[in-house]
Coordinates of C-alpha atoms in Angstrom, one line a residue:
X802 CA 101.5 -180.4 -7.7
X803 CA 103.7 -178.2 -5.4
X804 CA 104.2 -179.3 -1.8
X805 CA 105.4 -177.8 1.1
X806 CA 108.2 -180.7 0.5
X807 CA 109.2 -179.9 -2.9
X808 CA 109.6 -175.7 -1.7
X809 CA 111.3 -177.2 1.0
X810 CA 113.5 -179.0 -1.4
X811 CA 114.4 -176.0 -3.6
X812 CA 115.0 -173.6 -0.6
X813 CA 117.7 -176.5 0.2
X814 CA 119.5 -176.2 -2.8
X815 CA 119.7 -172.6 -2.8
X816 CA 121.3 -172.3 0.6
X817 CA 121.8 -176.0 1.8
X818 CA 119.9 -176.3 5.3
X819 CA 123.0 -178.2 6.4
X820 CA 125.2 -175.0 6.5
X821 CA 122.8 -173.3 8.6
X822 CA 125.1 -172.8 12.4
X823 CA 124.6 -175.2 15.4
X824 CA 122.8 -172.9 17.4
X825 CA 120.0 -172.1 14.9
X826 CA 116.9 -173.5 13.7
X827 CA 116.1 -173.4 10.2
X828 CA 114.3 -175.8 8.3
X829 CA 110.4 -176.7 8.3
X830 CA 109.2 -175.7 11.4
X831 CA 105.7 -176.1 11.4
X832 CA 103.4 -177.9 9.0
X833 CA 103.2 -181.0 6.9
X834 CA 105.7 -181.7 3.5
X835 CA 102.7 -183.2 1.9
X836 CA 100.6 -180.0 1.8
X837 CA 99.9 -178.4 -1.6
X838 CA 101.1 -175.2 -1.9
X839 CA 99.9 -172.6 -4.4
X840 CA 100.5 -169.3 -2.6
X841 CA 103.9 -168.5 -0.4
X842 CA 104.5 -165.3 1.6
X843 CA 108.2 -164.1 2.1
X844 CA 109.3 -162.2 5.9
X845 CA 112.0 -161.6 7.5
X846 CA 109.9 -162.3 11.1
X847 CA 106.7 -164.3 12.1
X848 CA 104.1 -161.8 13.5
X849 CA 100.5 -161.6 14.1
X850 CA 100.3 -159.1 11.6
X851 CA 102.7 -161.2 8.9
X852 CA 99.9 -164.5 9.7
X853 CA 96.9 -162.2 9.3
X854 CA 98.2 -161.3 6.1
X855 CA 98.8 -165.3 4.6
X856 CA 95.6 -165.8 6.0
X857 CA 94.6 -162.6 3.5
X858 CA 96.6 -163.8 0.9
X859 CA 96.0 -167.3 0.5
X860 CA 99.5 -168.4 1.6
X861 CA 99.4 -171.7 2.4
X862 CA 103.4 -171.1 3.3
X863 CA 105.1 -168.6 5.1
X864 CA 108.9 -168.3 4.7
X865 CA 110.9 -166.6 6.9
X866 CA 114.5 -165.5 7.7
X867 CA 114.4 -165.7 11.3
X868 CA 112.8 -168.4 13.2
X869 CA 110.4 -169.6 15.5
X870 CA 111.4 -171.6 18.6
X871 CA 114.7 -170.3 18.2
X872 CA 114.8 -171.5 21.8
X873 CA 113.2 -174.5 23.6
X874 CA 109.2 -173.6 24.1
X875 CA 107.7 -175.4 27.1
X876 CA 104.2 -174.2 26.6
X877 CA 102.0 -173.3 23.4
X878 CA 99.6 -171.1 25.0
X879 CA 96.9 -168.5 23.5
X880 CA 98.3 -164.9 24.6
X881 CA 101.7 -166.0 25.3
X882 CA 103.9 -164.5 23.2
X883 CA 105.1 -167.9 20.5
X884 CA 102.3 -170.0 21.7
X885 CA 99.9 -167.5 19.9
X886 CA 101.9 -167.6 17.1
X887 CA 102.2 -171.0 16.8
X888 CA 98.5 -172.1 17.7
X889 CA 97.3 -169.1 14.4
X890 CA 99.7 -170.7 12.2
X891 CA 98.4 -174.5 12.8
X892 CA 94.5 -173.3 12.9
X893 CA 95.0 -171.3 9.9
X894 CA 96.8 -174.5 8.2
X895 CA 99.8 -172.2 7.0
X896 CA 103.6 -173.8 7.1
X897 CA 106.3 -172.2 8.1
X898 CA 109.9 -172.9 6.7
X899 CA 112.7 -170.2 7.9
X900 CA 115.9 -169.8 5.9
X901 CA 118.1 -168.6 8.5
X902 CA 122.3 -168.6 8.9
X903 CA 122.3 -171.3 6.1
X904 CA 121.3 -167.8 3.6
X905 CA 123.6 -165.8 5.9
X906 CA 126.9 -168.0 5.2
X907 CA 125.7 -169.4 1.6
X908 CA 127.3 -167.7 -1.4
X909 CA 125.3 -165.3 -3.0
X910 CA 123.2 -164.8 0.3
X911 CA 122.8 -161.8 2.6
X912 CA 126.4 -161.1 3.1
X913 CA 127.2 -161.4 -0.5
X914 CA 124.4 -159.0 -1.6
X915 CA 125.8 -156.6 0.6
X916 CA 129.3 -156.5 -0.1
X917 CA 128.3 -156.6 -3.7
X918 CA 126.0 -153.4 -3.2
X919 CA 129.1 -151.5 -1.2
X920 CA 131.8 -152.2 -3.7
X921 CA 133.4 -154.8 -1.4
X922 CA 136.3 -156.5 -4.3
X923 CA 138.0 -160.1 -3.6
X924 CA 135.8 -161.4 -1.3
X925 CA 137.1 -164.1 1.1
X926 CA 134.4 -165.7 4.2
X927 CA 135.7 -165.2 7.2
X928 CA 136.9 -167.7 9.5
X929 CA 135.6 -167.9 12.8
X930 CA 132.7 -171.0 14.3
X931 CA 130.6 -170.5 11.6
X932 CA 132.8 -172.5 9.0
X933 CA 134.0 -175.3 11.4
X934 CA 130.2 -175.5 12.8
X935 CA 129.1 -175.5 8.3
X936 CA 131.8 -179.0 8.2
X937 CA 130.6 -180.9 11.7
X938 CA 126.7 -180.0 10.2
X939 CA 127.5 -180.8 7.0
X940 CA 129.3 -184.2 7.7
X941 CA 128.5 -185.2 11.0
X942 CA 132.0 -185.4 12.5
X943 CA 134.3 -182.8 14.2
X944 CA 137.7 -181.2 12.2
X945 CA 140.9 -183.3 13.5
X946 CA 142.5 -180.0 12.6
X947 CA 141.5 -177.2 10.3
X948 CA 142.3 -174.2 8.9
X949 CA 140.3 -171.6 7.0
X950 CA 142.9 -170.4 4.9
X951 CA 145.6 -173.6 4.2
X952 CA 145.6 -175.0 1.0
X953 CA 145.9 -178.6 1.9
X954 CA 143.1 -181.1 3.1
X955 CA 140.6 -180.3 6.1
X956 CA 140.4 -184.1 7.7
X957 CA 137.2 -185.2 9.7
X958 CA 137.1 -188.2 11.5
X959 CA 134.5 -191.2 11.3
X960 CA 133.1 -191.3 7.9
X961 CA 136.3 -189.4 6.9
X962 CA 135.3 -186.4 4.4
X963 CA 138.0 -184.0 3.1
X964 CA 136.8 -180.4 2.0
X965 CA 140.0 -180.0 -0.7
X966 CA 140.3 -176.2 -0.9
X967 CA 142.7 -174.9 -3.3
X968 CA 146.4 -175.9 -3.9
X969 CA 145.0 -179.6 -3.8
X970 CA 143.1 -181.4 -6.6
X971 CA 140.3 -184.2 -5.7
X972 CA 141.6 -187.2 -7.1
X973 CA 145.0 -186.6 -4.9
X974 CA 143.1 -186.2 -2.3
X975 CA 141.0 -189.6 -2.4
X976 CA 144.2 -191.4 -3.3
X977 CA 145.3 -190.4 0.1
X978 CA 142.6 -191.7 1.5
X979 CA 142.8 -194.8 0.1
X980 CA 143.1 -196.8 3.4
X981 CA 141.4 -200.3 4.4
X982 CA 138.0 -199.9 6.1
X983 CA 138.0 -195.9 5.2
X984 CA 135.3 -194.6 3.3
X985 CA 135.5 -191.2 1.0
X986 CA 134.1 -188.6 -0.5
X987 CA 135.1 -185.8 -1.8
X988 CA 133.9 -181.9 -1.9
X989 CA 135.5 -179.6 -3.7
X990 CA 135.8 -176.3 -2.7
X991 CA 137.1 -173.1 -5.0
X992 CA 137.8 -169.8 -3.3
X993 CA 134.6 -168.0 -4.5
X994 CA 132.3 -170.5 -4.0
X995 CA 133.6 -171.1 -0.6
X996 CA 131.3 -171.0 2.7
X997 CA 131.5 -169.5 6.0
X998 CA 129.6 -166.8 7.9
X999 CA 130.9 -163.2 7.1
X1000 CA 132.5 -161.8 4.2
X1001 CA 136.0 -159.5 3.9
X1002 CA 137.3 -157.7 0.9
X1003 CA 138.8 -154.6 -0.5
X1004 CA 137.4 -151.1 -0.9
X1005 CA 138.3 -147.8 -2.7
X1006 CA 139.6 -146.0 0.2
X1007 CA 136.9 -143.7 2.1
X1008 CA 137.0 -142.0 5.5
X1009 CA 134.7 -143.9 8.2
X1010 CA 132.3 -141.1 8.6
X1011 CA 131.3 -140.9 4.6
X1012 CA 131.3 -145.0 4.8
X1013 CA 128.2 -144.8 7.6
X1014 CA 126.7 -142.0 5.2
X1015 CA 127.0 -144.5 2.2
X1016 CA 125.9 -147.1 4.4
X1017 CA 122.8 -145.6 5.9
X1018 CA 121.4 -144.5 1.8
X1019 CA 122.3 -147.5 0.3
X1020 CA 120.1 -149.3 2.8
X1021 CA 117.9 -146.7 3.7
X1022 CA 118.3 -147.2 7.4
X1023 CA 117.2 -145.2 9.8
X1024 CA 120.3 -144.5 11.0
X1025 CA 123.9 -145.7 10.9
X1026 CA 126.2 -145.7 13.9
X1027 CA 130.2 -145.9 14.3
X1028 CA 132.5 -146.3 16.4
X1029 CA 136.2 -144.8 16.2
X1030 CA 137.0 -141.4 14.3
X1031 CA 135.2 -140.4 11.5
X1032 CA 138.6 -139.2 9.6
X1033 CA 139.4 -142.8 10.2
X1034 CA 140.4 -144.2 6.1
X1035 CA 138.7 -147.3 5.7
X1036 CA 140.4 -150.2 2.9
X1037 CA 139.6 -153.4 4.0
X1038 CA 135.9 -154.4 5.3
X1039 CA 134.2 -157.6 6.1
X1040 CA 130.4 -157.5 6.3
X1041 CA 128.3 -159.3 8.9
X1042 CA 124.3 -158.5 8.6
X1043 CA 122.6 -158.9 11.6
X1044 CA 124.3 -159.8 15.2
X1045 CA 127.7 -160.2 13.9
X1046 CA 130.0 -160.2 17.0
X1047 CA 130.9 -164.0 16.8
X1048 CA 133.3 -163.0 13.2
X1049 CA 134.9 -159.8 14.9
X1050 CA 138.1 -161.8 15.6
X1051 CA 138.6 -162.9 12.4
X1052 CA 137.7 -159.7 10.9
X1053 CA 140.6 -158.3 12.7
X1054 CA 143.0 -161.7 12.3
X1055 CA 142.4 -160.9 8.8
X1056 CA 143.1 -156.9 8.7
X1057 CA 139.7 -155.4 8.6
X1058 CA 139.7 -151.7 9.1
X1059 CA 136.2 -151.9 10.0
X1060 CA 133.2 -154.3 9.9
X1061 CA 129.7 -153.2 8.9
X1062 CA 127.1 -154.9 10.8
X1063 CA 123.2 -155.2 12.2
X1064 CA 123.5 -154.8 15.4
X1065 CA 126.1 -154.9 18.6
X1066 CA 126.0 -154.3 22.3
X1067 CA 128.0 -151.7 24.2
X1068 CA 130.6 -153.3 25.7
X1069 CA 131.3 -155.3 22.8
X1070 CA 131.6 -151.9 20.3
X1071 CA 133.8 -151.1 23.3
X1072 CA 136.1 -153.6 23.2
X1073 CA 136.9 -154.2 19.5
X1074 CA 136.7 -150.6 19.1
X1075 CA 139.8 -150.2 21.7
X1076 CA 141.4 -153.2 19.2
X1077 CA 141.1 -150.8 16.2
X1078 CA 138.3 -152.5 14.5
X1079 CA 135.5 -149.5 13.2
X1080 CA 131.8 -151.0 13.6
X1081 CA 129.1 -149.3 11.5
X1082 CA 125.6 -150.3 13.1
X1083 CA 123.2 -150.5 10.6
X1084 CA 120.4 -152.1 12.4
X1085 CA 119.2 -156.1 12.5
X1086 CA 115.9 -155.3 10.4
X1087 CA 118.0 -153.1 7.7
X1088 CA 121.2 -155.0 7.0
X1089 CA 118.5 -158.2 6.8
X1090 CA 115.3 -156.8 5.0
X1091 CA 116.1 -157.7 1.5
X1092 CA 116.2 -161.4 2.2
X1093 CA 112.5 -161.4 1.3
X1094 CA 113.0 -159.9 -2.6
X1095 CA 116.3 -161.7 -2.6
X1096 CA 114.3 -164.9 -2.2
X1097 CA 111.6 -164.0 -4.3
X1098 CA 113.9 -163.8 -7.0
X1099 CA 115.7 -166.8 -6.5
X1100 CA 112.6 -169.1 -6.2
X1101 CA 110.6 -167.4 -8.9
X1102 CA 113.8 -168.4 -11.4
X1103 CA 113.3 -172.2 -9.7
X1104 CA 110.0 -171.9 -10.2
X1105 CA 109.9 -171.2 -13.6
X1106 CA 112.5 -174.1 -14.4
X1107 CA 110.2 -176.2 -13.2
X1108 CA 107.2 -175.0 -14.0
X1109 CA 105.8 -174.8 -10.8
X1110 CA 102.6 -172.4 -10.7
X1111 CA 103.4 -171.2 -7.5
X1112 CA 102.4 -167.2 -6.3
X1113 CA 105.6 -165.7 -4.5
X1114 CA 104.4 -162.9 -1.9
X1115 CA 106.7 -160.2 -0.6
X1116 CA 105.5 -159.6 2.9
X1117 CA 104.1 -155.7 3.2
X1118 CA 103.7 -156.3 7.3
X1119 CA 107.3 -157.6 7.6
X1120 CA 108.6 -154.3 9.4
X1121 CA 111.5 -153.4 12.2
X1122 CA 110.7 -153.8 15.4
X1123 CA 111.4 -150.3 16.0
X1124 CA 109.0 -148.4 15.1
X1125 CA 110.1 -145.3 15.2
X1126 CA 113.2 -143.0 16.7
X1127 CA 112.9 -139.0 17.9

């Protein structure tokens, strides 16, 4: 038997809930681990219309990218806005797990897929909160000091952990910690299977204005936006689907010409702009749609190792937000 708890289970170790950012809220949200499960729907957002259509489908599950009481909710309330949502999910019986920053910053998640689909060559995360939040999440203490790029230890206080990136081998690194009433553990860390949210890397050189083009086909967008001239030639780019402002200053720490992105407000395309960083706006929805395939393939592959007869359901309602521009 499949359970809400066992999908919960294998969506962990395909992008570790603990990796998800401080601010977010990933994880089973609504429902019981002890359900059976033989139906799951895949979104990208929890709508009336995305519900109606697990109710349809027999989805006992629904999981989504982004999720549901992102924010504190003080009131669950027919007809206002969440509360609706929330009270059609429990009535209906359907779960809801959301897979949020933890797929962003995991390898081989969003940001991966897209760099992999531009062309985007030696791949290295980029620093910024996202990778000190992933070790105080992950561990449950705070960086005494750290460093995205040195290649010595990261020490943690407390319960002392020691990410050992590379330049330093484990079993060096527990000898130094080899102290009287210290505990240790070690996890190793290699330069491509390393974490963080937002990716940089090396293209074939291409002028800004035929990047957005690229851009805009490869993820059949609506439309692309950029900031900066168009004859601009663009090398290095880090990639940050959906809101990506919080990586901009390591983008540019770590010589991005330009950074391709969901979505940004005005002042701050203003600001980086005027710093010499190029931002192609792609659009939240469009940069972040193919999380529901992209999961679909990775659980039907766990699936099948473990024989679970589970139906995986690409969402048909799962649509932007915007419906339309003129």
């Amino acid at each position: 038997m499949t359970t809400v708890g066992s999908i919960y289970q294998i969506v962990d170790a395909i992008a570790p809930f603990s990796l998800a950012m401080g601010f977010d809220n990933p994880g089973l949200i609504i429902g019981n681990g002890a359900d059976e499960v033989s139906d799951v729907l895949l979104c990208l957002d929890v709508t009336p219309a995305v519900i109606e259509e697990a109710v349809k489908t027999g989805a006992q599950l629904i999981l989504s990218h982004h999720p549901l009481m992102f924010s504190p909710i003080k009131h669950v309330v027919e007809g206002e806005g969440e509360g609706s949502l929330i009270r059609s999910l429990i009535k209906n019986d359907i779960s809801l797990i959301a897979v949020h920053t933890n797929y962003d910053t995991v390898k081989d998640g969003l940001n991966w897929q897209l760099a992999h689909q531009m062309g985007v060559s030696d791949l290295t995360p980029l620093e910024g909160d996202g990778i000190r939040d992933v070790l105080i999440r992950a561990h449950g203490v705070a960086p005494l000091w750290f460093s995205a790029y040195a290649p010595k230890d990261v020490y943690l206080e407390g319960d002392v952990t020691c990410a050992v990136l590379p330049g330093l081998s484990g079993k060096r690194a527990a000898q130094e910690l080899k102290q009287k009433a210290i505990r240790h553990s070690v996890l190793a860390l290699n330069s491509e299977g390393a974490f963080g949210y937002g990716l940089i890397g090396n293209i074939a050189p291409i002028k800004a204005s035929e990047l957005a083009k690229t851009t805009k086909k490869l993820l059949n967008a609506t439309c692309v936006k950029y900031t900066g001239e168009g004859e601009k030639t663009i090398r290095r780019l880090a990639i940050a689907c959906g809101s990506g402002k919080s990586v901009f200053d390591a983008a540019i720490r770590m010589g991005a010409d330009g950074v391709i992105t969901g979505e940004v407000s005005y002042d701050t395309a203003l600001m980086y702009t005027h710093k010499g960083l190029s931002i192609f706006e792609a659009g939240h929805f469009d940069t972040e749609k193919w999380f529901m395939a992209s999961m679909a393939q990775r659980l039907q592959i766990e699936f099948g190792k473990l024989q679970c007869n589970v139906r995986v359901h690409i969402s048909n309602m799962s649509k932007d937000v915007y419906s339309g521009a003129v």
